[in-house]
Coordinates of C-alpha atoms in Angstrom, one line a residue:
Chain A
M1 CA -0.3 -0.3 0.0
F2 CA 3.1 2.5 1.2
R3 CA 4.8 1.9 -2.3
L4 CA 2.1 2.3 -4.3
S5 CA 1.8 6.0 -2.9
T6 CA 5.1 6.7 -3.1
K7 CA 5.1 6.1 -6.7
L8 CA 2.0 7.7 -7.1
T9 CA 3.6 11.0 -5.3
S10 CA 5.9 11.4 -8.4
N11 CA 3.2 12.3 -10.6
K12 CA 0.4 14.3 -8.9
T13 CA -1.9 14.5 -10.9
L14 CA -2.3 10.8 -11.2
F15 CA -2.4 10.6 -7.8
S16 CA -4.7 13.3 -7.1
K17 CA -7.2 11.3 -9.5
T18 CA -6.8 8.0 -7.4
V19 CA -7.8 9.5 -4.7
K20 CA -10.7 10.6 -6.1
S21 CA -11.6 7.8 -7.4
V22 CA -11.2 6.3 -4.0
T23 CA -13.6 8.4 -2.4
T24 CA -16.3 8.6 -5.0
L25 CA -15.7 4.5 -4.9
N26 CA -16.1 5.3 -0.4
N27 CA -19.6 7.4 -1.6
I28 CA -21.0 5.0 -3.7
T29 CA -20.3 2.4 -0.5
Y30 CA -21.9 5.0 1.9
N31 CA -25.0 5.1 0.1
T32 CA -25.9 1.6 -0.1
T33 CA -25.5 0.6 3.6
I34 CA -29.4 1.5 4.7
N35 CA -29.0 1.3 7.9
N36 CA -28.5 4.3 10.1
T37 CA -25.7 3.1 12.3
S38 CA -23.5 1.8 9.7
R39 CA -24.4 5.2 7.9
A40 CA -23.1 7.2 11.2
F41 CA -20.2 4.9 11.4
S42 CA -19.4 5.4 8.0
S43 CA -19.6 9.3 7.6
K44 CA -17.3 9.7 10.7
L45 CA -14.5 7.1 9.2
F46 CA -15.0 9.4 6.0
S47 CA -14.6 12.9 7.8
S48 CA -11.9 11.5 9.9
I49 CA -9.6 10.3 7.0
T50 CA -10.2 13.2 4.8
Q51 CA -8.9 15.5 7.9
S52 CA -5.8 13.7 8.4
S53 CA -2.6 15.4 6.7
S54 CA -0.5 13.4 4.7
T55 CA -1.9 12.4 1.5
S56 CA 0.2 8.7 1.7
K57 CA -1.9 8.4 5.1
K58 CA -5.1 9.2 3.1
L59 CA -4.5 7.0 0.3
F60 CA -4.0 4.4 2.8
G61 CA -7.0 5.2 5.0
L62 CA -9.4 5.6 2.1
I63 CA -8.4 2.1 0.7
S64 CA -8.8 0.4 3.8
S65 CA -12.0 2.0 4.9
T66 CA -13.6 1.1 1.5
T67 CA -12.6 -2.8 2.4
L68 CA -13.8 -2.1 6.0
L69 CA -17.3 -0.6 4.7
L70 CA -17.6 -3.1 2.5
Q71 CA -17.3 -5.6 5.2
V72 CA -19.5 -3.7 7.3
S73 CA -22.0 -3.7 5.0
N74 CA -22.2 -7.1 4.5
Q75 CA -22.3 -8.3 7.7
N76 CA -25.3 -6.4 8.1
K77 CA -28.0 -8.5 8.3
D78 CA -31.0 -5.6 6.9
T79 CA -28.8 -4.6 4.1
L80 CA -28.5 -7.1 1.1
S81 CA -26.0 -7.1 -2.0
L82 CA -27.3 -7.5 -5.2
T83 CA -26.3 -11.4 -5.4
E84 CA -28.2 -11.8 -1.9
Q85 CA -31.6 -10.0 -3.3
S86 CA -31.5 -12.1 -6.2
Q87 CA -31.1 -15.5 -4.4
Q88 CA -34.1 -14.1 -2.2
Q89 CA -36.1 -13.6 -5.6
R90 CA -35.1 -16.8 -6.8
K91 CA -36.7 -18.3 -3.8
M92 CA -40.4 -17.0 -4.1
S93 CA -42.6 -18.9 -6.1
S94 CA -43.0 -18.1 -9.9
Y95 CA -46.9 -17.6 -9.2
S96 CA -49.5 -15.9 -7.1
P97 CA -53.2 -16.3 -6.3
S98 CA -53.8 -12.1 -8.0
K99 CA -52.1 -12.8 -10.9
I100 CA -54.3 -14.1 -14.0
E101 CA -52.2 -16.8 -16.2
N102 CA -52.2 -17.0 -19.7
V103 CA -52.0 -20.9 -19.6
V104 CA -51.4 -23.8 -17.0
I105 CA -50.3 -27.0 -18.3
I106 CA -50.9 -30.0 -15.5
G107 CA -49.2 -33.0 -15.6
S108 CA -45.1 -33.0 -17.2
G109 CA -45.2 -36.3 -19.8
P110 CA -44.1 -35.6 -23.5
A111 CA -47.3 -34.5 -23.7
G112 CA -47.0 -31.7 -21.1
H113 CA -43.4 -30.6 -22.2
T114 CA -44.7 -30.3 -25.8
A115 CA -47.1 -27.9 -24.7
A116 CA -44.7 -26.1 -22.5
V117 CA -42.4 -26.1 -25.2
Y118 CA -44.6 -25.1 -28.1
T119 CA -46.8 -22.3 -25.6
G120 CA -43.2 -21.0 -23.9
R121 CA -42.1 -19.8 -27.4
I122 CA -45.5 -18.1 -28.9
N123 CA -45.1 -14.2 -28.7
I124 CA -48.3 -12.4 -29.3
D125 CA -49.2 -9.0 -29.4
L126 CA -46.2 -7.6 -31.4
I127 CA -46.2 -3.8 -31.7
T128 CA -44.4 -0.9 -32.6
I129 CA -43.0 1.4 -31.1
L130 CA -41.8 5.1 -32.6
S131 CA -39.2 6.4 -31.0
Y132 CA -37.4 10.1 -31.4
R133 CA -34.3 10.9 -32.1
R134 CA -32.7 14.2 -31.4
R135 CA -32.0 16.7 -33.8
R136 CA -34.7 16.2 -36.4
R137 CA -34.0 12.6 -37.9
R138 CA -36.4 10.4 -38.7
R139 CA -38.3 8.5 -36.4
R140 CA -36.7 5.0 -36.2
R141 CA -39.3 2.2 -35.3
R142 CA -38.4 -0.3 -32.7
H143 CA -40.3 -3.5 -32.7
Y144 CA -41.0 -4.7 -29.2
Y145 CA -42.9 -8.0 -28.3
R146 CA -45.4 -7.5 -25.7
A147 CA -46.4 -10.4 -23.9
R148 CA -45.5 -13.8 -24.3
L149 CA -47.8 -16.6 -23.4
D150 CA -45.5 -17.3 -20.3
P151 CA -46.8 -20.9 -19.6
L152 CA -47.0 -22.2 -15.6
M153 CA -46.5 -25.9 -15.4
F154 CA -47.2 -28.2 -12.5
E155 CA -45.0 -31.7 -12.8
G156 CA -46.3 -32.7 -9.4
F157 CA -44.8 -34.8 -6.7
M158 CA -45.9 -38.1 -7.5
A159 CA -49.1 -37.7 -8.9
G160 CA -50.6 -40.7 -10.4
G161 CA -48.0 -42.8 -8.6
V162 CA -45.2 -41.6 -10.7
A163 CA -42.3 -39.4 -10.7
A164 CA -42.9 -36.1 -12.5
G165 CA -42.2 -37.0 -16.0
G166 CA -44.7 -39.6 -16.2
Q167 CA -44.8 -43.0 -17.2
L168 CA -41.5 -43.0 -19.0
T169 CA -39.6 -42.2 -15.6
T170 CA -40.5 -46.1 -15.3
T171 CA -39.1 -47.6 -18.5
T172 CA -35.9 -48.3 -19.4
E173 CA -34.7 -48.1 -23.2
I174 CA -36.7 -46.4 -25.8
E175 CA -36.2 -47.7 -28.9
N176 CA -39.1 -46.2 -30.8
F177 CA -39.0 -42.5 -30.7
P178 CA -38.7 -41.1 -33.6
G179 CA -34.6 -39.1 -33.7
F180 CA -33.1 -41.2 -30.8
P181 CA -31.5 -44.0 -32.6
G182 CA -29.3 -44.4 -29.8
E183 CA -29.9 -45.6 -26.3
I184 CA -31.6 -43.8 -24.4
S185 CA -33.4 -44.2 -21.2
G186 CA -36.9 -42.6 -19.7
P187 CA -36.0 -40.9 -17.4
E188 CA -32.9 -39.5 -19.6
L189 CA -35.5 -38.3 -22.3
M190 CA -38.0 -36.7 -19.7
D191 CA -35.0 -35.1 -18.4
R192 CA -34.5 -33.3 -22.1
M193 CA -37.9 -32.7 -22.6
R194 CA -37.6 -31.0 -18.9
E195 CA -34.4 -28.5 -19.9
Q196 CA -35.9 -27.7 -23.2
S197 CA -39.5 -26.6 -21.7
I198 CA -37.7 -24.5 -19.1
K199 CA -35.3 -23.4 -22.0
C200 CA -38.6 -22.3 -23.6
G201 CA -39.4 -20.1 -21.2
A202 CA -42.0 -22.3 -19.2
R203 CA -42.0 -22.4 -15.8
I204 CA -41.9 -25.6 -13.7
E205 CA -43.7 -26.3 -10.2
T206 CA -43.4 -29.4 -8.4
K207 CA -46.8 -29.5 -6.5
N208 CA -50.0 -31.4 -6.8
I209 CA -53.2 -30.2 -8.2
V210 CA -56.2 -31.5 -5.8
K211 CA -58.6 -29.7 -7.4
L212 CA -60.0 -27.6 -10.9
D213 CA -63.3 -24.9 -10.6
L214 CA -64.3 -24.6 -14.2
S215 CA -67.5 -22.9 -13.4
E216 CA -66.6 -19.7 -14.8
R217 CA -63.5 -17.9 -16.5
P218 CA -60.9 -17.4 -15.4
F219 CA -60.7 -21.1 -14.2
K220 CA -59.5 -21.9 -10.3
I221 CA -56.7 -24.0 -9.9
Y222 CA -56.4 -26.0 -6.4
I223 CA -53.1 -26.8 -5.2
E224 CA -52.1 -28.9 -2.5
D225 CA -51.2 -27.2 0.8
E226 CA -52.1 -23.5 -0.1
P227 CA -55.3 -21.9 1.1
E228 CA -56.1 -20.0 -2.4
P229 CA -56.5 -21.2 -5.7
I230 CA -54.9 -19.5 -8.8
Q231 CA -56.3 -18.2 -12.0
S232 CA -56.1 -18.8 -15.6
K233 CA -57.6 -18.0 -18.8
S234 CA -56.9 -21.5 -20.4
I235 CA -55.8 -25.0 -18.5
I236 CA -53.9 -27.8 -20.5
L237 CA -54.8 -30.9 -19.1
A238 CA -51.7 -34.0 -19.8
T239 CA -52.2 -35.9 -16.2
G240 CA -51.8 -39.0 -18.2
A241 CA -52.9 -42.6 -16.9
T242 CA -52.0 -44.8 -13.3
A243 CA -51.4 -48.3 -13.8
K244 CA -54.2 -50.6 -12.8
K245 CA -54.2 -53.0 -9.9
M246 CA -56.7 -55.5 -9.6
G247 CA -57.6 -55.1 -6.0
V248 CA -57.2 -59.0 -4.6
P249 CA -56.8 -60.0 -1.3
G250 CA -53.6 -60.1 -0.2
E251 CA -52.5 -57.3 -2.8
E252 CA -52.7 -54.6 0.0
T253 CA -50.7 -56.7 2.4
Y254 CA -47.9 -57.5 -0.1
W255 CA -47.5 -54.4 -1.9
S256 CA -44.2 -52.9 -2.5
K257 CA -43.1 -56.3 -0.6
G258 CA -43.3 -59.1 -3.7
I259 CA -46.0 -57.2 -5.6
S260 CA -45.6 -54.2 -7.9
A261 CA -46.8 -52.3 -10.8
C262 CA -43.8 -51.6 -12.4
A263 CA -41.5 -54.3 -13.3
V264 CA -38.4 -51.4 -14.0
C265 CA -38.8 -50.0 -11.0
D266 CA -38.7 -53.4 -8.7
G267 CA -37.7 -55.9 -10.7
A268 CA -33.9 -55.3 -10.2
L269 CA -34.1 -55.0 -6.6
P270 CA -32.1 -57.9 -4.8
I271 CA -35.0 -59.4 -3.3
Y272 CA -36.5 -60.7 -6.6
R273 CA -33.1 -61.8 -7.9
N274 CA -33.1 -65.3 -8.8
K275 CA -36.3 -66.2 -8.1
H276 CA -39.5 -67.4 -9.9
L277 CA -41.6 -64.0 -10.9
A278 CA -45.4 -63.8 -12.6
V279 CA -46.6 -61.0 -14.5
V280 CA -50.0 -60.5 -15.1
G281 CA -51.5 -59.3 -18.2
G282 CA -51.4 -60.0 -22.3
G283 CA -50.3 -56.6 -23.9
D284 CA -47.4 -55.0 -24.8
T285 CA -46.2 -53.6 -21.5
A286 CA -46.7 -57.2 -19.8
C287 CA -44.4 -58.5 -22.9
E288 CA -41.9 -55.9 -22.2
E289 CA -42.4 -56.2 -18.5
A290 CA -41.7 -59.9 -18.6
T291 CA -38.3 -59.6 -21.2
F292 CA -36.9 -57.1 -19.3
L293 CA -37.6 -59.4 -15.7
T294 CA -35.8 -62.1 -17.5
H295 CA -32.4 -60.8 -16.9
F296 CA -33.2 -61.1 -13.1
A297 CA -35.8 -63.8 -12.5
S298 CA -34.8 -67.4 -12.7
K299 CA -38.1 -67.7 -14.8
V300 CA -40.6 -65.6 -15.7
T301 CA -44.5 -66.7 -15.8
M302 CA -47.1 -64.6 -17.5
L303 CA -51.0 -64.9 -16.7
V304 CA -53.3 -64.2 -19.7
R305 CA -56.5 -64.0 -19.4
R306 CA -57.5 -65.0 -23.1
D307 CA -55.9 -67.4 -25.2
E308 CA -54.4 -64.9 -27.7
M309 CA -52.3 -61.9 -26.7
R310 CA -53.2 -58.3 -27.5
A311 CA -50.0 -57.3 -27.7
S312 CA -48.6 -56.6 -31.3
K313 CA -46.6 -59.4 -33.5
A314 CA -43.1 -58.3 -32.6
M315 CA -43.6 -58.0 -28.4
Q316 CA -45.4 -61.6 -28.8
Q317 CA -42.9 -63.2 -30.6
R318 CA -40.2 -62.1 -28.3
V319 CA -41.9 -63.4 -25.7
L320 CA -42.9 -67.1 -27.1
T321 CA -39.2 -66.8 -28.1
N322 CA -37.6 -66.6 -24.7
P323 CA -36.5 -69.8 -23.3
K324 CA -37.3 -68.3 -19.4
I325 CA -40.6 -67.2 -20.0
E326 CA -43.9 -69.5 -19.8
I327 CA -47.1 -68.3 -20.6
I328 CA -50.1 -69.8 -19.0
W329 CA -53.4 -69.5 -21.0
N330 CA -56.6 -68.5 -20.0
H331 CA -56.1 -67.8 -16.0
T332 CA -56.6 -65.1 -13.6
L333 CA -55.5 -64.3 -10.7
L334 CA -57.2 -64.7 -7.2
S335 CA -55.5 -64.0 -4.4
A336 CA -51.8 -63.6 -3.2
Q337 CA -50.6 -65.4 -0.2
G338 CA -47.4 -65.9 2.3
G339 CA -46.1 -65.1 5.6
D340 CA -43.5 -62.2 5.5
K341 CA -43.5 -62.0 1.9
L342 CA -45.2 -62.9 -1.1
T343 CA -44.6 -66.6 -1.4
D344 CA -47.4 -68.2 -3.8
L345 CA -50.7 -67.2 -5.7
T346 CA -53.9 -68.4 -6.7
I347 CA -55.0 -68.9 -10.6
Q348 CA -58.0 -69.7 -11.4
N349 CA -58.8 -71.0 -15.0
V350 CA -61.7 -69.0 -16.4
L351 CA -62.6 -71.4 -18.6
T352 CA -62.8 -74.5 -16.4
K353 CA -62.9 -72.5 -12.9
E354 CA -60.1 -75.2 -11.6
E355 CA -58.2 -73.5 -9.0
K356 CA -54.2 -73.5 -8.9
K357 CA -51.5 -72.7 -7.0
L358 CA -48.3 -71.1 -8.4
E359 CA -44.9 -70.4 -6.0
V360 CA -43.6 -66.9 -6.5
G361 CA -41.2 -64.7 -5.5
G362 CA -42.7 -61.8 -6.7
L363 CA -46.0 -60.3 -8.8
F364 CA -45.9 -57.6 -11.2
Y365 CA -49.1 -56.3 -12.5
A366 CA -49.0 -54.8 -16.2
I367 CA -53.0 -54.7 -16.9
G368 CA -53.3 -51.8 -18.8
H369 CA -54.1 -48.1 -17.8
V370 CA -56.9 -45.8 -15.2
P371 CA -56.3 -42.1 -16.7
N372 CA -55.9 -39.9 -14.2
T373 CA -59.2 -37.7 -14.2
A374 CA -61.0 -38.3 -11.1
F375 CA -59.8 -34.7 -9.4
L376 CA -61.7 -33.2 -12.1
N377 CA -65.0 -34.6 -10.7
G378 CA -67.1 -34.6 -13.5
Q379 CA -66.5 -30.9 -14.6
I380 CA -64.9 -32.3 -17.9
E381 CA -66.5 -35.2 -20.0
T382 CA -65.8 -38.4 -19.9
D383 CA -66.4 -41.7 -21.4
E384 CA -67.4 -44.7 -19.3
T385 CA -63.6 -46.0 -18.5
G386 CA -63.0 -42.2 -17.4
Y387 CA -60.8 -41.0 -20.8
I388 CA -61.4 -37.2 -21.4
I389 CA -63.9 -37.1 -24.5
T390 CA -62.0 -34.9 -27.1
K391 CA -63.7 -32.9 -30.4
G392 CA -62.7 -34.7 -33.4
H393 CA -59.4 -34.0 -34.6
S394 CA -58.7 -31.2 -31.8
T395 CA -57.9 -31.3 -28.2
E396 CA -60.7 -29.4 -27.3
T397 CA -62.9 -30.6 -24.3
N398 CA -66.8 -29.5 -23.6
V399 CA -65.5 -26.7 -21.3
K400 CA -64.1 -23.5 -23.3
G401 CA -60.6 -23.4 -22.4
V402 CA -59.5 -26.7 -21.6
F403 CA -57.3 -28.4 -24.0
A404 CA -56.7 -32.2 -23.2
C405 CA -53.4 -33.9 -24.5
G406 CA -51.5 -37.2 -24.0
D407 CA -53.0 -40.6 -22.5
V408 CA -55.6 -38.9 -20.2
Q409 CA -57.8 -38.3 -23.5
D410 CA -56.2 -41.0 -25.9
K411 CA -57.5 -45.1 -25.5
I412 CA -56.5 -46.0 -28.6
Y413 CA -52.8 -45.4 -29.5
R414 CA -50.7 -44.7 -26.0
Q415 CA -47.7 -43.9 -27.6
A416 CA -45.4 -40.9 -26.3
I417 CA -45.1 -39.5 -29.5
T418 CA -48.7 -39.6 -30.0
A419 CA -49.0 -37.5 -26.8
A420 CA -46.4 -35.2 -27.6
G421 CA -48.3 -34.8 -31.1
T422 CA -51.4 -33.8 -28.8
G423 CA -49.3 -31.7 -26.6
C424 CA -48.7 -29.5 -29.5
M425 CA -51.9 -29.4 -31.1
S426 CA -53.3 -28.3 -27.1
A427 CA -50.7 -25.3 -27.6
L428 CA -51.8 -24.3 -31.0
E429 CA -55.1 -24.4 -29.8
A430 CA -54.8 -23.0 -26.6
E431 CA -53.4 -19.7 -28.5
R432 CA -56.0 -19.6 -30.8
F433 CA -58.2 -19.5 -28.2
L434 CA -56.2 -16.8 -25.9
S435 CA -56.1 -14.3 -28.8
H436 CA -59.7 -14.0 -29.6
Chain B
M1 CA -16.8 -10.9 0.8
S2 CA -18.7 -14.3 1.5
V3 CA -15.6 -16.6 1.7
F4 CA -14.0 -14.2 4.4
R5 CA -17.4 -14.8 6.4
S6 CA -17.5 -18.3 6.1
A7 CA -14.1 -18.7 7.4
S8 CA -15.0 -16.0 10.1
S9 CA -17.7 -18.0 11.5
L10 CA -15.7 -21.0 11.4
F11 CA -13.0 -19.3 13.7
L12 CA -16.2 -17.9 16.1
N13 CA -17.1 -20.9 16.6
G14 CA -14.0 -21.9 18.2
G15 CA -12.6 -24.5 15.9
V16 CA -14.9 -26.9 13.8
N17 CA -13.3 -30.6 13.1
R18 CA -13.5 -32.1 9.7
A19 CA -16.3 -34.2 9.5
S20 CA -18.8 -31.5 10.6
F21 CA -17.0 -29.0 8.1
L22 CA -17.3 -31.6 5.3
S23 CA -21.2 -32.2 6.9
T24 CA -21.8 -28.2 5.9
R25 CA -21.3 -28.2 2.8
F26 CA -22.9 -31.4 1.8
Y27 CA -26.3 -32.8 3.4
F28 CA -25.7 -36.5 3.3
T29 CA -22.5 -38.9 3.5
K30 CA -22.5 -41.5 1.2
A31 CA -22.1 -45.0 1.9
D32 CA -20.0 -46.7 -0.3
D33 CA -18.9 -49.7 1.3
V34 CA -19.9 -51.8 4.5
K35 CA -17.5 -50.1 6.2
S36 CA -18.3 -46.5 5.8
F37 CA -22.4 -47.9 6.9
D38 CA -21.1 -49.2 10.0
K39 CA -19.3 -46.3 10.8
F40 CA -21.9 -43.9 9.8
L41 CA -24.5 -45.9 12.1
D42 CA -22.3 -45.7 14.8
D43 CA -21.5 -42.3 14.7
N44 CA -24.4 -41.0 15.0
K45 CA -27.1 -41.5 17.3
S46 CA -29.9 -40.4 15.3
A47 CA -29.6 -41.6 11.5
V48 CA -31.9 -41.6 8.6
V49 CA -30.4 -43.7 5.6
D50 CA -31.8 -43.6 2.1
F51 CA -31.9 -46.7 0.1
Y52 CA -32.0 -45.6 -4.0
A53 CA -31.0 -46.5 -7.4
D54 CA -29.4 -44.0 -10.0
W55 CA -32.4 -45.6 -12.8
C56 CA -35.2 -45.3 -10.2
G57 CA -37.4 -41.4 -10.6
P58 CA -39.0 -41.4 -7.5
C59 CA -35.7 -41.6 -6.0
R60 CA -34.6 -38.6 -8.4
M61 CA -37.9 -36.9 -6.9
M62 CA -36.9 -37.1 -3.2
N63 CA -33.6 -35.6 -3.6
P64 CA -34.6 -31.8 -3.4
V65 CA -36.9 -33.1 -0.4
L66 CA -34.2 -34.7 1.3
E67 CA -32.2 -31.7 0.4
K68 CA -34.4 -28.9 2.0
T69 CA -35.4 -31.1 4.8
F70 CA -32.0 -32.1 5.9
N71 CA -30.2 -28.9 5.1
N72 CA -32.5 -27.5 8.2
V73 CA -32.2 -30.2 10.7
K74 CA -29.5 -30.1 13.1
D75 CA -29.0 -33.4 15.4
T76 CA -30.0 -36.0 12.7
K77 CA -28.0 -37.4 9.5
L78 CA -28.3 -38.7 6.3
A79 CA -26.7 -41.2 4.4
K80 CA -27.4 -42.2 0.9
L81 CA -26.9 -46.1 0.2
D82 CA -26.6 -46.9 -3.6
I83 CA -28.3 -50.6 -3.9
D84 CA -26.3 -51.3 -6.7
K85 CA -23.3 -51.0 -5.0
L86 CA -24.3 -52.7 -1.6
P87 CA -27.0 -55.3 -2.5
A88 CA -26.5 -57.4 0.5
I89 CA -27.1 -54.6 3.1
A90 CA -30.6 -53.8 0.9
E91 CA -31.3 -57.3 1.3
E92 CA -30.6 -57.4 4.9
F93 CA -32.8 -54.6 5.4
G94 CA -35.2 -56.1 3.4
V95 CA -35.7 -53.6 1.3
S96 CA -38.7 -54.4 -2.0
S97 CA -39.4 -51.1 -3.1
I98 CA -37.4 -48.0 -3.6
P99 CA -36.8 -45.3 -2.2
T100 CA -37.1 -46.6 0.8
I101 CA -35.7 -44.3 3.9
I102 CA -35.0 -45.9 7.1
G103 CA -34.4 -44.3 10.4
F104 CA -31.9 -45.3 12.8
K105 CA -31.5 -44.7 16.4
D106 CA -28.7 -45.8 18.1
G107 CA -27.9 -47.7 15.4
K108 CA -31.1 -49.9 15.4
E109 CA -33.9 -49.7 13.1
V110 CA -36.8 -47.9 14.3
V111 CA -39.2 -46.7 11.7
R112 CA -39.1 -47.0 7.8
V113 CA -41.2 -45.5 4.9
I114 CA -41.4 -47.0 1.4
G115 CA -41.8 -44.6 -1.6
A116 CA -41.3 -40.9 -2.1
V117 CA -42.7 -38.9 0.5
N118 CA -43.2 -35.4 1.4
E119 CA -41.5 -33.2 3.8
K120 CA -44.1 -33.5 6.8
K121 CA -43.7 -37.0 6.7
L122 CA -40.0 -37.0 6.5
L123 CA -39.9 -34.7 9.6
D124 CA -42.2 -37.3 11.3
L125 CA -39.9 -40.3 11.0
I126 CA -37.0 -37.9 11.8
E127 CA -38.5 -37.5 15.2
K128 CA -38.7 -40.9 15.7
T129 CA -35.3 -41.3 15.7
K130 CA -34.5 -39.0 18.4

């Protein structure tokens, strides 16, 4: 510090400039401290330093007082630095009961994320501002985007019994999603979709929605554990479907202790290693799960209710040619028994009504899905199985302003890519609806 | 400035041993082998172990909840156990579904929760381990 001052004393103007800059720095720190005590302290320090005789002492004093003031201002809890202020802002949630959202997306599968990407990128109300230039030049036009749709997505905390990202988070490898020829896993694909949604400007909240009030616009959305609902001009429902359970005796007792609805989630656990496992179902999911379980189990038995499977031919071939898989046709599950853990099942032949016991170490359901529409309380028209009815080649529901996409309205196809397609449709229809 | 503050707070605490310095930076300890798992149970009277796997979606959902809870809780410590690395311990405790969170008091299991839970249930579990 002193060496610096002796060098600078040779050039008087430079030295005085340095002193000026340091004093202005001090002034800045003085002005930013809000608390009265620190202001008094800093003013005393400042005045005492400027009154000192020697210039080198002045410089040293000013520099050291600057650093001290910065320390004081940071230690003072009432004042927040810029970084702390921004951190505090980030902690506050992105929605509030008084703000009316443009579009709220409920659900975070491929349908929800595609809708978020499209609505996040739409810019509406392009307006032209004429700016004035000095000295009588021609007015320059500046174009501004006044408002974006600014979608808000609720991805849910274990809503529908699955992690945020939907049913794809419970699959291992995805081979038929276009654009991904290499190996991509379900969770990885959903991570990428989530990243893209955020990049395109969507806000994502990890909260569950308990109720909707669609009686008047703006619609009211009730969030779990929050007293006041938020309001929205339009809603996109992408809540998907949950795996069905059979509800047989013993299911409750052995749930997660031998019985599961997700072979991919639980099949790799050590308690199922090298055991005889059973899969109930005859569709694509059942075949996929049975094939997956052969990597861990000693033997896999599939219980198919009819004498044929409804799975696609490719999946059926895979299962029929696998030496570890045995298919028991025309049988249905009656009950599950065991001691501490599941040990055997009672199965019944649907044609002869004959009962049989099957010794297993684990049971996995793959019998289909129930769409997550129970929370709507009948406000949206659904068919007898609970799937939302949409009009023709669109995603409109019976309530104007509410759009349904993905598995929640798709009984036939139920693929990730078709869900993504309907998500895009919903986004474009919502934008059209809002602009009228 | 923030470095200055954190360093000064360490000195003000009257000297901090290495374990708690690490725990101020991470909210959990990783149990990679049987030794570290046993040591974790011996060191901490009130302990919580999270059995997880990399490919498990609900386990990843639990991570922010665990971080938030254990950054605010003082006496109880969290350890994360990868069941792919230590399947023997997972089998010993009869872990049949993940995520499973087990609360230990004095090295013995007192309470267990299966599946992803919210902060409230996690705090209830932590209460039972004290």
